């Protein structure tokens, strides 16, 4: 009997149904009662009730995608920084208000329950958060998509601050179970590693390669449903967990392939244990290469399994059906893995396989920092992935002979530069080169960055394949980064522009016409004020520091890195402090400088900067002489859920990287969208933000990309700036005293050293004066409330371009060529 198909309308719950469902789950899923239940149990019961909706829609989506057999994108990323899912899922299912009311009747606050959820911190920073925004947008726009990544047992470390220093503690996001994930034992994969390659005679004559693995690892998939806004499409994020497999090869064992088989077993389970806590790279570490191969191989197998279910072993449609995006170089090994499967296992000839591979893959570059372009020693590759190394050699030989030699005959220097293999004492596999050679499209993440990828990083490749290089400027999902995190501003926008803006963020542009309107300014600024007051309480609870919402909230939140220049912010605050000490009447509006940042555990200078910020904070916050005009707050354990509290309360957004170093930034977009004014360099997406908002509504300072390059070419000498500016000199000299670390002089000296003897590689001192002037401008603007309100409103209203839906549509048009597939 045909059952009537349920529509979205049929699925929609009312308050009483949801309430009944929560109570039912509290009893039958959580095994407790209304009287005894902890907030955590209530949260899980609520999630279980919401999941009834999610699963129904997930099944419908999967059936539709299967039936329509549409082309799909597979987004491979070693990081997905999802944060919390409860409020997001409720919003996307249009259940938030209903749930609030249902819980209210049960005597509970939805916002309190949401606080029970641990962040899913399976990423370091922008790259991982971008992946999370992208899968939200893909589902929202009804594109068939699967996110693939690693089911880390421990995400990014939890940061504690002890006596000003960062201490890393393990993060255990699923210690007590996570209601948003589903284990799928039916889709387990087995992944080979180590061993050796044998050449044998194939069935059809000719030679064939057989990889005898030394060890096999089990990949267990966990699916996180990704609910699109409106709840029509529910895609999945599939994360692989490693387990030891029963497989054990005695031949390899006897041939000496093992030293200790027990250690190998432990290693199997180590693969998905922990996220590497480095924003850039940990290349060179065997476990990291294995992590990368593990999740790529599992994902490729999963993609093939799904393809073959419909098309059997006929691969002629593969490239038409499958697109794979490589999020940075971390998943590059997917390229030789697909070649291996097609050639060795499916019996395709090389040219056919390469023709498919090349069309399927595309690569996103997220940084120009040379240390972040991964390289693996050939010997490590040979040990872990012997067959892949052979395949890489073959790809390389064909590339050099068929493309490079004809274009630059006899030019060995160019060959050496473009080769996938770097020669030298330790020969290395260059993953960036492999990505470019094996992908049909390569994109950067903001206009300026894509230009630099083309002109500085990969100029010869761009000459070989001019159509390969493109740009897709990053974006952020307005559902999480405005609708959910700033409900009051969202409410105001609903009233003024209607409720379509979470899908069509450009609609906010019509608010610009109210930028001068006194009543609107007042509404807008009182929302900001209210958000600041909420943050004041959070700051007090987290750090014990009292701040006033009267002050300007000046926020720098991002990973700690010299190129992001938290040290520039730090020395400027010290300069302000000096000015206030020298002249207690120094004319400035009270300012609270707020930092949130984790440093890679092995990055000594970054940790020293955190220490210095905290020591400065102690001194400044307790100095009665400056009458509270200056406060410094370091918020511990910066993470997505904390960003959701900081961003709506920010007046000033610090985006102060050395021009040419920040590929895009996405925090810059989130803060401007919530009405903060950017103080920033002409770097990454700041340039596009200033274009949208108008340069007069941002405080732009510092050297631009060309000026950075020419200063470096001329020979930059930080001492020139040190001696030329007495304030700067005094501030730097302060680091050597015990002013901030009583009785322990020199504890902060490493910062001064890096800026002088260390050569100040990120030109901090060169930009100091212009930064200080930009801050004076910010101060002057703030003291004119109408002017400030106008600028803040215009910033918020003109960020439509930075909707991640727009980014995804650009990927679809320029790279993936998908058609959207409506569900239900
Ligand atoms: C990178 C870059 C950021 C960029 C992000 C997303 O450093 O500038 O916004 O990717 O593309 N490693 C990162 O976080």
Short mmCIF file of N, CA and C and ligand atoms in Angstrom, two decimals, residues 125-128 130 279-280 328 365-367 445 474 563-564 661-666, ligand 1:
data_model
loop_
_atom_site.label_atom_id
_atom_site.label_comp_id
_atom_site.label_asym_id
_atom_site.label_seq_id
_atom_site.Cartn_x
_atom_site.Cartn_y
_atom_site.Cartn_z
N UNK A 125 40.37 26.68 13.82
CA UNK A 125 39.99 28.08 13.64
C UNK A 125 39.19 28.26 12.37
N UNK A 126 39.56 29.28 11.61
CA UNK A 126 38.77 29.70 10.45
C UNK A 126 38.49 28.61 9.43
N UNK A 127 39.51 27.81 9.17
CA UNK A 127 39.35 26.77 8.16
C UNK A 127 38.26 25.76 8.54
N UNK A 128 38.27 25.37 9.80
CA UNK A 128 37.28 24.41 10.27
C UNK A 128 35.90 25.02 10.41
N UNK A 130 34.80 27.52 8.65
CA UNK A 130 34.31 27.74 7.28
C UNK A 130 33.62 26.47 6.78
N UNK A 279 47.27 25.57 14.10
CA UNK A 279 46.50 26.27 13.10
C UNK A 279 47.10 26.09 11.72
N UNK A 280 48.38 25.96 11.68
CA UNK A 280 49.04 25.86 10.39
C UNK A 280 49.28 24.40 10.05
N UNK A 328 41.94 22.69 1.88
CA UNK A 328 43.38 22.82 2.13
C UNK A 328 44.11 21.55 1.67
N UNK A 365 42.90 26.72 -1.36
CA UNK A 365 44.08 27.13 -0.60
C UNK A 365 43.64 28.16 0.45
N UNK A 366 44.13 27.99 1.68
CA UNK A 366 43.72 28.90 2.76
C UNK A 366 44.86 29.74 3.31
N UNK A 367 46.04 29.55 2.82
CA UNK A 367 47.13 30.35 3.38
C UNK A 367 48.35 30.32 2.46
N UNK A 445 40.57 32.34 -1.06
CA UNK A 445 39.37 32.58 -0.26
C UNK A 445 38.98 34.05 -0.09
N UNK A 474 35.22 33.97 1.05
CA UNK A 474 34.57 33.28 2.17
C UNK A 474 33.26 33.94 2.58
N UNK A 563 51.50 36.62 12.78
CA UNK A 563 51.01 37.37 11.61
C UNK A 563 49.67 38.05 11.90
N UNK A 564 48.92 37.52 12.85
CA UNK A 564 47.64 38.14 13.21
C UNK A 564 47.86 39.36 14.13
N UNK A 661 49.06 38.41 4.58
CA UNK A 661 49.20 37.18 5.37
C UNK A 661 47.87 36.52 5.76
N UNK A 662 46.83 37.29 6.01
CA UNK A 662 45.55 36.68 6.38
C UNK A 662 44.78 36.40 5.10
N UNK A 663 44.61 35.12 4.79
CA UNK A 663 44.00 34.79 3.50
C UNK A 663 42.66 35.50 3.35
N UNK A 664 41.82 35.38 4.35
CA UNK A 664 40.52 36.05 4.27
C UNK A 664 40.11 36.60 5.63
N UNK A 665 40.01 35.68 6.60
CA UNK A 665 39.36 36.03 7.86
C UNK A 665 37.87 35.79 7.68
N UNK A 666 37.21 35.40 8.75
CA UNK A 666 35.76 35.26 8.73
C UNK A 666 35.16 35.92 9.97
C1 LIG B 1 42.61 29.99 7.16
C2 LIG B 1 43.06 31.43 7.05
C3 LIG B 1 41.95 32.44 7.24
C4 LIG B 1 40.71 32.05 6.46
C5 LIG B 1 40.31 30.64 6.84
C6 LIG B 1 39.13 30.14 6.03
O1 LIG B 1 44.13 31.69 7.88
O2 LIG B 1 42.38 33.70 6.83
O3 LIG B 1 39.65 32.93 6.74
O4 LIG B 1 41.36 29.73 6.60
O5 LIG B 1 39.42 30.23 4.66
N1 LIG B 1 43.85 28.57 8.62
C7 LIG B 1 42.81 29.35 8.50
O6 LIG B 1 42.04 29.48 9.40
#
